[in-house]
XYZ file of C-alpha atoms in Angstrom:
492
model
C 33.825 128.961 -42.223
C 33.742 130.026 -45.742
C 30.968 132.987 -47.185
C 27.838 131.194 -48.196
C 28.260 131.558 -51.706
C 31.052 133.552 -54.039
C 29.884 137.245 -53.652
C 30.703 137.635 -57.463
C 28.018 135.073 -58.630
C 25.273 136.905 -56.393
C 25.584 140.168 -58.650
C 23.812 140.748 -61.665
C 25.382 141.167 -64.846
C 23.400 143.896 -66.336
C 24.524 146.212 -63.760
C 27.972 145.432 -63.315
C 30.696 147.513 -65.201
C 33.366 147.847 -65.566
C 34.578 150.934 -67.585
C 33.952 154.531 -66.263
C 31.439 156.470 -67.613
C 32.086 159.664 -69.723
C 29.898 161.707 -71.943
C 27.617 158.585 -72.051
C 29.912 156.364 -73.173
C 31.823 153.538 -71.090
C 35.237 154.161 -71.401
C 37.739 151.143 -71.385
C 41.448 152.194 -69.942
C 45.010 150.231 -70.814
C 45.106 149.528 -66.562
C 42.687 148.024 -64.474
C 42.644 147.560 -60.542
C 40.943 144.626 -58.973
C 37.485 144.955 -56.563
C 37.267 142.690 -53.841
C 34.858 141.003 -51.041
C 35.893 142.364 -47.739
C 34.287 139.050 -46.272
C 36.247 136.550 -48.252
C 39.040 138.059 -50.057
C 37.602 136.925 -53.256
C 38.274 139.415 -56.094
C 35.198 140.442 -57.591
C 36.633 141.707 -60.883
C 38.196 144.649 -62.245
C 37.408 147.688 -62.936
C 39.383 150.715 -65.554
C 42.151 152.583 -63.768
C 40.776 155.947 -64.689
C 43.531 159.114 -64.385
C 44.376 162.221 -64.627
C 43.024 162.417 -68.796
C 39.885 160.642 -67.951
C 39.245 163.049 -65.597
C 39.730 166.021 -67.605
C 37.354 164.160 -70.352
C 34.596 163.453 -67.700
C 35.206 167.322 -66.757
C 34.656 168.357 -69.985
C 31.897 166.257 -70.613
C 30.033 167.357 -68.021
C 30.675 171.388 -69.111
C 29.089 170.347 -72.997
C 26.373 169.070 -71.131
C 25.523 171.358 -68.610
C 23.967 174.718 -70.712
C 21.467 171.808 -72.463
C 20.658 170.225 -68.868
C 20.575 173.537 -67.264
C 18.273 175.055 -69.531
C 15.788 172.171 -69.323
C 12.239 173.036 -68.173
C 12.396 172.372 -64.715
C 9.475 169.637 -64.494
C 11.546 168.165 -67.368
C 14.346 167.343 -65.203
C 12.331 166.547 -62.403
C 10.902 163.676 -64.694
C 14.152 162.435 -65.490
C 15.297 162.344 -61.788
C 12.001 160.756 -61.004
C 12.505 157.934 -63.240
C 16.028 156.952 -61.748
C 14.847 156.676 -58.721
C 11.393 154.701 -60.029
C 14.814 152.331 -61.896
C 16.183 152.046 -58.667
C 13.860 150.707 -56.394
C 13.022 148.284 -59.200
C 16.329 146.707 -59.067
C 16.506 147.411 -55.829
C 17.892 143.941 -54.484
C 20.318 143.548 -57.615
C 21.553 147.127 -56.362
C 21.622 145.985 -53.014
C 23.631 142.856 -53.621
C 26.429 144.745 -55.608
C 26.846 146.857 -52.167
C 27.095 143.606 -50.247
C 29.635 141.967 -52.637
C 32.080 145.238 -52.266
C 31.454 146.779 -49.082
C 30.580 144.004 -46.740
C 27.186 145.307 -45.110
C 24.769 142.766 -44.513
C 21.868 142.684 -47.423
C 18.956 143.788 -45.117
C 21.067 146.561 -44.446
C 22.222 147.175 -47.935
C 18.671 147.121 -49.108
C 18.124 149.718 -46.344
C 21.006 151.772 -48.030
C 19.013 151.237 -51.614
C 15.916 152.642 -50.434
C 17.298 155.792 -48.272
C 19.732 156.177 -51.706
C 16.693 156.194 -54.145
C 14.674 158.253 -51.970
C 17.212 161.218 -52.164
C 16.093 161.128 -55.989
C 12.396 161.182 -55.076
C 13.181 164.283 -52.893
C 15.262 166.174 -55.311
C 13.169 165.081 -58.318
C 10.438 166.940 -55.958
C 12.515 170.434 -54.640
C 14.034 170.243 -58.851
C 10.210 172.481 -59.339
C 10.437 174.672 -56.124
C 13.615 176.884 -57.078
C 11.911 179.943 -56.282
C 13.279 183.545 -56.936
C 12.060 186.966 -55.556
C 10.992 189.838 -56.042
C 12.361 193.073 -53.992
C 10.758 196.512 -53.550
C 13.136 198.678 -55.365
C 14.392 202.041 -53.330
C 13.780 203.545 -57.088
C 10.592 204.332 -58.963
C 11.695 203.234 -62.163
C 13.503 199.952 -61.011
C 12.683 196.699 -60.966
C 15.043 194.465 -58.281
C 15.132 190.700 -59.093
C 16.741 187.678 -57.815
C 17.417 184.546 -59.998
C 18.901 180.800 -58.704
C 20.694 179.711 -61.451
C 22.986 176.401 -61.219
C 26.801 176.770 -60.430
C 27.729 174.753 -63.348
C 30.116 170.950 -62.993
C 30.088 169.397 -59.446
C 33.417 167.319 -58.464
C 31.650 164.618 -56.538
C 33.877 162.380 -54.634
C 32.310 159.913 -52.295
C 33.452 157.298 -49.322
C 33.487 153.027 -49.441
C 30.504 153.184 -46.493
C 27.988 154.330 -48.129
C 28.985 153.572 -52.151
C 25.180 154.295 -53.130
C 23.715 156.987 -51.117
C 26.286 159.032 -50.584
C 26.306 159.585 -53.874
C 22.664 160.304 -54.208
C 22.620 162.808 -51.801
C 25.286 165.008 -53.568
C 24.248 164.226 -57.182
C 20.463 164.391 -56.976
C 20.313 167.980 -55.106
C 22.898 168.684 -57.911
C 21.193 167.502 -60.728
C 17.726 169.530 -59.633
C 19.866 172.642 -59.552
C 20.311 172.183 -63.444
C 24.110 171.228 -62.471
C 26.517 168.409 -64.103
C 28.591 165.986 -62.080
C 31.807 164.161 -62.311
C 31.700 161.215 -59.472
C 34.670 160.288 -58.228
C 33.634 157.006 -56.240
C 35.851 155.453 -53.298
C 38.792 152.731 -54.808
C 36.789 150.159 -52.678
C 33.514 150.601 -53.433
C 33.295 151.778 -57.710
C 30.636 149.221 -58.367
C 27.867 150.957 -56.959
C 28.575 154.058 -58.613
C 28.454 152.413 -62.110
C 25.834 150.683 -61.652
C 24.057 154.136 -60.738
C 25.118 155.012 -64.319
C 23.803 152.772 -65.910
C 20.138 153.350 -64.846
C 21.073 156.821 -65.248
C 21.228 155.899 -68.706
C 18.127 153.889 -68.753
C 16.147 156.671 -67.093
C 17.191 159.371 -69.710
C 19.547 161.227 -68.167
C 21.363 162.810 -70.954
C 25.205 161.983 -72.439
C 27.755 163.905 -69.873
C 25.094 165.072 -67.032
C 26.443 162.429 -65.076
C 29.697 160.856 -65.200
C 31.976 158.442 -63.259
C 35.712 158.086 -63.361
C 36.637 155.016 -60.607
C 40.121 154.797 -60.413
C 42.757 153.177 -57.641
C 44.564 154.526 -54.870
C 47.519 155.006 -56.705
C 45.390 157.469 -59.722
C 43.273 159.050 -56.643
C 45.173 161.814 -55.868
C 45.926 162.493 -59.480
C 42.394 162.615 -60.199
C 40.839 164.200 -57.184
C 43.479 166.912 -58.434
C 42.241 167.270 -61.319
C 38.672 167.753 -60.255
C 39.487 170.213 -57.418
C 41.925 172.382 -59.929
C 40.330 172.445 -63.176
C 38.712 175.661 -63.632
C 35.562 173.789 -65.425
C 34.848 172.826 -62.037
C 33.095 175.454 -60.221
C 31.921 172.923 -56.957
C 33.066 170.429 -55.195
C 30.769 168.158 -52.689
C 33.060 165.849 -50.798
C 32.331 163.026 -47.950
C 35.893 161.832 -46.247
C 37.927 162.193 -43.451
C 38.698 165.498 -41.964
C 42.483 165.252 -43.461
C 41.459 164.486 -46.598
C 38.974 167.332 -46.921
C 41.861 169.956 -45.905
C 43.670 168.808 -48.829
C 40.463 169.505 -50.947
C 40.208 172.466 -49.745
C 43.492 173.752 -50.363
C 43.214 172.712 -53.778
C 40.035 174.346 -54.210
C 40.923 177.491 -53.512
C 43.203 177.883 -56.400
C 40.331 178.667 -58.447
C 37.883 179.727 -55.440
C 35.731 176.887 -55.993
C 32.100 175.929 -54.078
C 32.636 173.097 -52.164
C 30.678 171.380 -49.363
C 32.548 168.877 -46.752
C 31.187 165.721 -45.177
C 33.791 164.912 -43.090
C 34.998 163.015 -39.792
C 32.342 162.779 -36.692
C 33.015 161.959 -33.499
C 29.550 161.461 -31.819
C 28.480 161.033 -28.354
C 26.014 159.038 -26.743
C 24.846 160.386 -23.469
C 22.627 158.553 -20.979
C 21.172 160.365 -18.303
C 19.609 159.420 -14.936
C 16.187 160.155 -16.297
C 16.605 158.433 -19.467
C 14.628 155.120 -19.920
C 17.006 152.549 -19.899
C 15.838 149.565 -22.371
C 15.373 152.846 -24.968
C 18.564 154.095 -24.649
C 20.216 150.330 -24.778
C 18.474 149.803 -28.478
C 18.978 153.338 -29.419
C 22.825 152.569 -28.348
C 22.737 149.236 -30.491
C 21.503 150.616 -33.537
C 23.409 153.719 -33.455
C 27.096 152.216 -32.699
C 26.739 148.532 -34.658
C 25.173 149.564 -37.555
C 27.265 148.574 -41.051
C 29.734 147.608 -37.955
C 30.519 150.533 -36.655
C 31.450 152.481 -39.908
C 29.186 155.158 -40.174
C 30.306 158.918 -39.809
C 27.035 159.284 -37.491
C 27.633 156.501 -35.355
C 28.256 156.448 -31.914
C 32.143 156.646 -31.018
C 32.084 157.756 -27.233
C 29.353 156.396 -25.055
C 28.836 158.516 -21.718
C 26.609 157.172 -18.857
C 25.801 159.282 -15.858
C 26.679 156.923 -12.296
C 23.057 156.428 -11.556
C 21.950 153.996 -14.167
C 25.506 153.093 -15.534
C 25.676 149.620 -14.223
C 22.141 148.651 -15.689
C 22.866 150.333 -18.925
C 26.776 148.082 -19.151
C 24.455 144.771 -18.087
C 21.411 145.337 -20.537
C 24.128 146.437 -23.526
C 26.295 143.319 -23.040
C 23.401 141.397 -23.220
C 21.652 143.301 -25.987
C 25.303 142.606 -28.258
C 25.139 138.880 -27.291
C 22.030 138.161 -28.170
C 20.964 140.409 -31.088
C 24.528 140.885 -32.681
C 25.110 138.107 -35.409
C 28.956 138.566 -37.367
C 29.179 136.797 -40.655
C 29.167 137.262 -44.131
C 26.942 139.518 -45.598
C 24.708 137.309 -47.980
C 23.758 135.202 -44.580
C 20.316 135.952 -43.917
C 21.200 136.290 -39.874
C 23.857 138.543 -40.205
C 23.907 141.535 -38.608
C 27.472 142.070 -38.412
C 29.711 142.137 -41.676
C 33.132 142.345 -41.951
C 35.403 145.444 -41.372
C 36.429 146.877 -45.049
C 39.802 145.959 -45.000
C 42.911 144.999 -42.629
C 43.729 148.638 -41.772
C 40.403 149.082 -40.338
C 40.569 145.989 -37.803
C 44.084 147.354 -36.795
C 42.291 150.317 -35.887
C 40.318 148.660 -33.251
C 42.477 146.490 -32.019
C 45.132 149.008 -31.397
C 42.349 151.163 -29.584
C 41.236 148.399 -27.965
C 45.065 147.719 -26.830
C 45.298 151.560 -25.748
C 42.736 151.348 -23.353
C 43.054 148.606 -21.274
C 46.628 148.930 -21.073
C 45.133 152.596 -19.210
C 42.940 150.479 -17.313
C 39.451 149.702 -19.173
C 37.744 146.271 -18.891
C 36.746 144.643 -21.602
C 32.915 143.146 -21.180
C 32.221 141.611 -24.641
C 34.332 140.649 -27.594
C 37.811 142.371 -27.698
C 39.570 140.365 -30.552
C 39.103 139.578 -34.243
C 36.487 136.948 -34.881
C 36.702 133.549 -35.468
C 35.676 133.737 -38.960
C 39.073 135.626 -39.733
C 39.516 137.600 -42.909
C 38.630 141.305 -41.947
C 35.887 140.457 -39.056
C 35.679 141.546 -35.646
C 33.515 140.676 -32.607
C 31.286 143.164 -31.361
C 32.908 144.724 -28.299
C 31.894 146.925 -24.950
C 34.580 148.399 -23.093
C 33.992 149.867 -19.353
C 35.772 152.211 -17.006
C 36.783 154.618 -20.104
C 38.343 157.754 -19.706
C 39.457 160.934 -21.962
C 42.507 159.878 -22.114
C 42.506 157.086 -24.064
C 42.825 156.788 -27.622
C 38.893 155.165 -28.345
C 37.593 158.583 -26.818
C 40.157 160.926 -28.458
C 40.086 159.655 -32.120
C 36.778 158.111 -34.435
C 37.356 154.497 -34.532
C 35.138 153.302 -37.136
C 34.329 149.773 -35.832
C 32.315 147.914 -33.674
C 33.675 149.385 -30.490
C 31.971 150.656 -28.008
C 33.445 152.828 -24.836
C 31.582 153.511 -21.808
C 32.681 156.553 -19.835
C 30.994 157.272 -16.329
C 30.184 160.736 -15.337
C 28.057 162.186 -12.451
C 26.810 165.871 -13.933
C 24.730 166.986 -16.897
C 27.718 169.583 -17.276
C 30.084 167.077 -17.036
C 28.983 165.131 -19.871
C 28.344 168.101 -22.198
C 31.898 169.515 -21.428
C 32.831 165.915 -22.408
C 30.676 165.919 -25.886
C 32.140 169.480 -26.911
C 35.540 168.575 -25.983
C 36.295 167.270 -29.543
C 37.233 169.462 -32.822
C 34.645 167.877 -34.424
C 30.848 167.981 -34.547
C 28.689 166.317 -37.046
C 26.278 164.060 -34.558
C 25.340 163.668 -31.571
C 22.706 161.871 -29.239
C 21.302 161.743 -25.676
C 19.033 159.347 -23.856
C 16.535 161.742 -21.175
C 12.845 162.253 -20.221
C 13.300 165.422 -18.300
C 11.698 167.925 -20.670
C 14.325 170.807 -19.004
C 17.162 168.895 -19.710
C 16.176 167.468 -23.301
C 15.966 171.055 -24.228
C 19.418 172.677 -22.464
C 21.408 169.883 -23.538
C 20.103 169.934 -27.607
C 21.143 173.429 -27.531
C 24.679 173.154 -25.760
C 25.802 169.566 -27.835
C 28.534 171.253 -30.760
C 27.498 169.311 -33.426
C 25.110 169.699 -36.502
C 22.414 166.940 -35.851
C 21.173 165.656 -32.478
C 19.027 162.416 -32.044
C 17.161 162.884 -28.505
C 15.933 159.494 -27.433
C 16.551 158.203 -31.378
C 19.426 156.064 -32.092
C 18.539 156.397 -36.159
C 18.457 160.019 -37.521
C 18.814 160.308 -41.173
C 16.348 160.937 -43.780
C 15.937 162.682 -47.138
C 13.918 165.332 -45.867
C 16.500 166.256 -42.941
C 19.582 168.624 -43.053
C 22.526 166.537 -42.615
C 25.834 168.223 -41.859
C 28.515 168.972 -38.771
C 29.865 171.965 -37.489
C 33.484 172.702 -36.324
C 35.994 170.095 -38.887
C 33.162 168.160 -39.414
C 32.176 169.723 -42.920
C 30.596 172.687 -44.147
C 27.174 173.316 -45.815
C 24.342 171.000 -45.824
C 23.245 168.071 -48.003
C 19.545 166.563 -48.257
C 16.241 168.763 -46.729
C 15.100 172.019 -48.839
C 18.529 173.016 -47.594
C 20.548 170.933 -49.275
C 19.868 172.344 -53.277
C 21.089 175.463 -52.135
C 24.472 174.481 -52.225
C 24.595 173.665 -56.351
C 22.833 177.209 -57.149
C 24.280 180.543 -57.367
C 22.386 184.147 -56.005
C 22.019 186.418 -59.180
C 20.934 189.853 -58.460
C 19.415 191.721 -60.920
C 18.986 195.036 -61.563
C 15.912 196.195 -64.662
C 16.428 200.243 -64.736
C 14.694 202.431 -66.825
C 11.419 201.583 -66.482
């Protein structure tokens, strides 16, 4: 079966473009590399190959603009940021279609993404008028001691395909309350979203060069993510990737010593204990692991269920993914199960899939591509897991979901630690004991107890170990686009 309808024909034409966005202008370039519909295949258009002189323009851009933005009265700014997001939930299903058409999601859950994107605008229009200073006691009589937040100056924003919109939000709001400009560098699959961002950016008054995008291909991105992580205009960079990728950033970055915060790989576990109410932890586990099919950095990639309740968790999961679990193309109203975002991603599962029960897992639902063909895969539940196996050694990033059996609390929390990553992680208990020794022993930044869901605009959301540094959304999260001034008023 075909898509219900040509993805490019559901988008609306006043937000799609297709030039990058620099100083305020769209910006037309001699190449251009195509955009297509994971579900179908069907190009969607295409969009300007920006490189390594775009870049530098966008950098630049952003520099002229940032003493004017900067300076701006801090309610000022906050109006601005206010409106985009007002702009946003306005075209809120026109935004949520264009996220559809390029990434695949089904639209409830795209319109999910919309309103979680906008309302990291709300917050940050919000925390743009709480910057607070202080005030210190000086050891001196005639000294004053004073402590100013002042923004770092052009953020490097480069952002991943699974979240095109709100990943981009999170980063560029916090950074645009600090009184900081931005250069987005949006993922080769996924560029859509970020210019259509621009262009209510536009609409909502955000001035020429505060915020600028430079899509480009896989073959420009590492000339341009160079750029950005090199030039000394730059002074942060906020990046959401893979754990290799990030090192590279990093490297890069510390030519010039630069600010940068890293989103990067997760690994999460989902622990079910004896205690834990069953039909809770079997919707937390469907949510958490199926959501945007499996390719969240939060979702669950290692499921661990202690021997007690591990049969009735398998059964009521298998049955949960049969009946509730709907693959097809996004713009079907029953989806809830799009396609994978390209071939390299379904090769991922199936070649973990392959791993394990060639080691000796069972497979209890779905196990193969899907009927529909093209980049889908069936939901699938695999049992008698171990650590050995690739699916619990490396994030998969698709609808699979392993099931390792364990008989201790320690057990499973040596299990959860056991990775070099830690961004989230969740557990399924009613013992009040154990909710609270387990939250404080799981290595990772963010813990959902008895939640499947756990991000919000007001929440800290970051990892520990190679799972990123710093903190984005929450009061926390403008801190990383301001810099500590001391100063020091003598002779008083």
């Amino acid at each position: 079966p075909g898509p219900v309808r040509a993805a490019s024909q559901a988008l609306s034409a006043a937000l799609v473009r297709r030039g990058g966005l620099v100083g305020g202008r769209w910006v037309e370039t001699a190449a251009a590399f195509p955009v297509q519909d994971p579900a179908s295949g069907e190009e969607l258009g295409r969009v300007s190959d920006c490189g390594a002189a775009e870049a530098r323009a966008a950098v630049r851009a952003a520099h002229e603009a940032g003493a004017a933005w900067g300076h701006l009265p801090a309610k000022e700014r906050s109006a601005r940021l206010r409106r985009w997001y007002e702009l946003m939930m306005e075209n809120k299903e026109e935004l949520a279609r264009i996220i559809t058409a390029e990434n695949g999601k089904p639209l409830r859950e795209a319109q999910g993404e919309i309103t979680y994107s906008a309302s990291f605008l709300e917050w940050f229009a919000e925390e743009a008028r709480r910057i607070y200073g202080d005030v210190i006691p000086a050891s001196a009589k005639d000294r004053r001691v004073l402590v100013l937040k002042q923004p770092v100056g052009v953020a490097a924003i480069i952002t991943p395909w699974n979240f095109p919109s709100a990943m981009i939000t999170r980063k560029v709001g916090a950074a645009l309350a600090a009184g900081c400009t931005v250069v987005v560098k949006p993922a080769e699959d996924t560029p859509l979203s970020a210019l259509a961002l621009g262009e209510l950016a536009n609409q909502a008054g955000i001035p020429a060069g505060v915020y600028n995008v430079v899509p480009c291909s896989r073959q420009q991105t590492a000339a341009v993510g160079e750029v950005l992580c090199t030039d000394p205009l730059v002074s942060k960079i906020s990046f959401t990737g893979s754990t290799a990728t990030g090192k590279i950033l990093l490297k890069h970055a510390a030519g010039t010593v630069k600010r940068v915060s890293m989103e990067l790989g997760g690994h999460a576990p989902f622990i079910v204990f004896d205690s834990a109410n069953v039909d809770r932890a079997v919707a937390g586990a469907l949510a958490s692991k199926y959501r945007n099919s499996g390719q969240t950095c939060v979702c669950t990639n290692r499921f661990l269920v202690q021997k007690g309740i591990h049969d009735e968790f398998v059964e009521k999961f298998a049955k949960a993914i049969d009946k509730e679990l709907h693959v097809g193309n996004g713009f079907d109203a029953k989806t809830t199960q799009g396609p994978l975002i390209n071939e390299k991603a379904v090769e991922k599962v199936e070649k973990h899939i392959k791993d394990a029960v060639s080691q000796g897992a069972s497979v209890v639902t779905g196990g193969k591509r899907h009927s529909l063909g093209k980049n889908f895969f069936e939901p699938t539940l695999l049992t008698n897991v171990t650590t050995k196996m690739l699916c619990t050694q490396e994030e998969t990033f698709g609808p699979l979901a392993p099931v390792i059996r364990f008989e201790t609390e320690a057990e499973a929390v040596a299990i959860a630690n056991a990775a070099n990553v830690g961004l989230a992680g969740y557990f399924y208990s009613q013992d009040p004991a154990q909710i609270w020794r387990v939250a404080e022993q799981l290595e990772v930044g963010m813990v959902g107890v008895n939640e499947g869901i756990i991000s919000s605009a007001e929440c800290p959301f970051g990892g520990v170990k190679e799972s990123g540094l710093g903190r984005e959304g929450s009061k926390y999260g403008i801190d990383e686009y301001l810099e500590i001034k001391y100063v020091c008023f003598g002779g008083l």
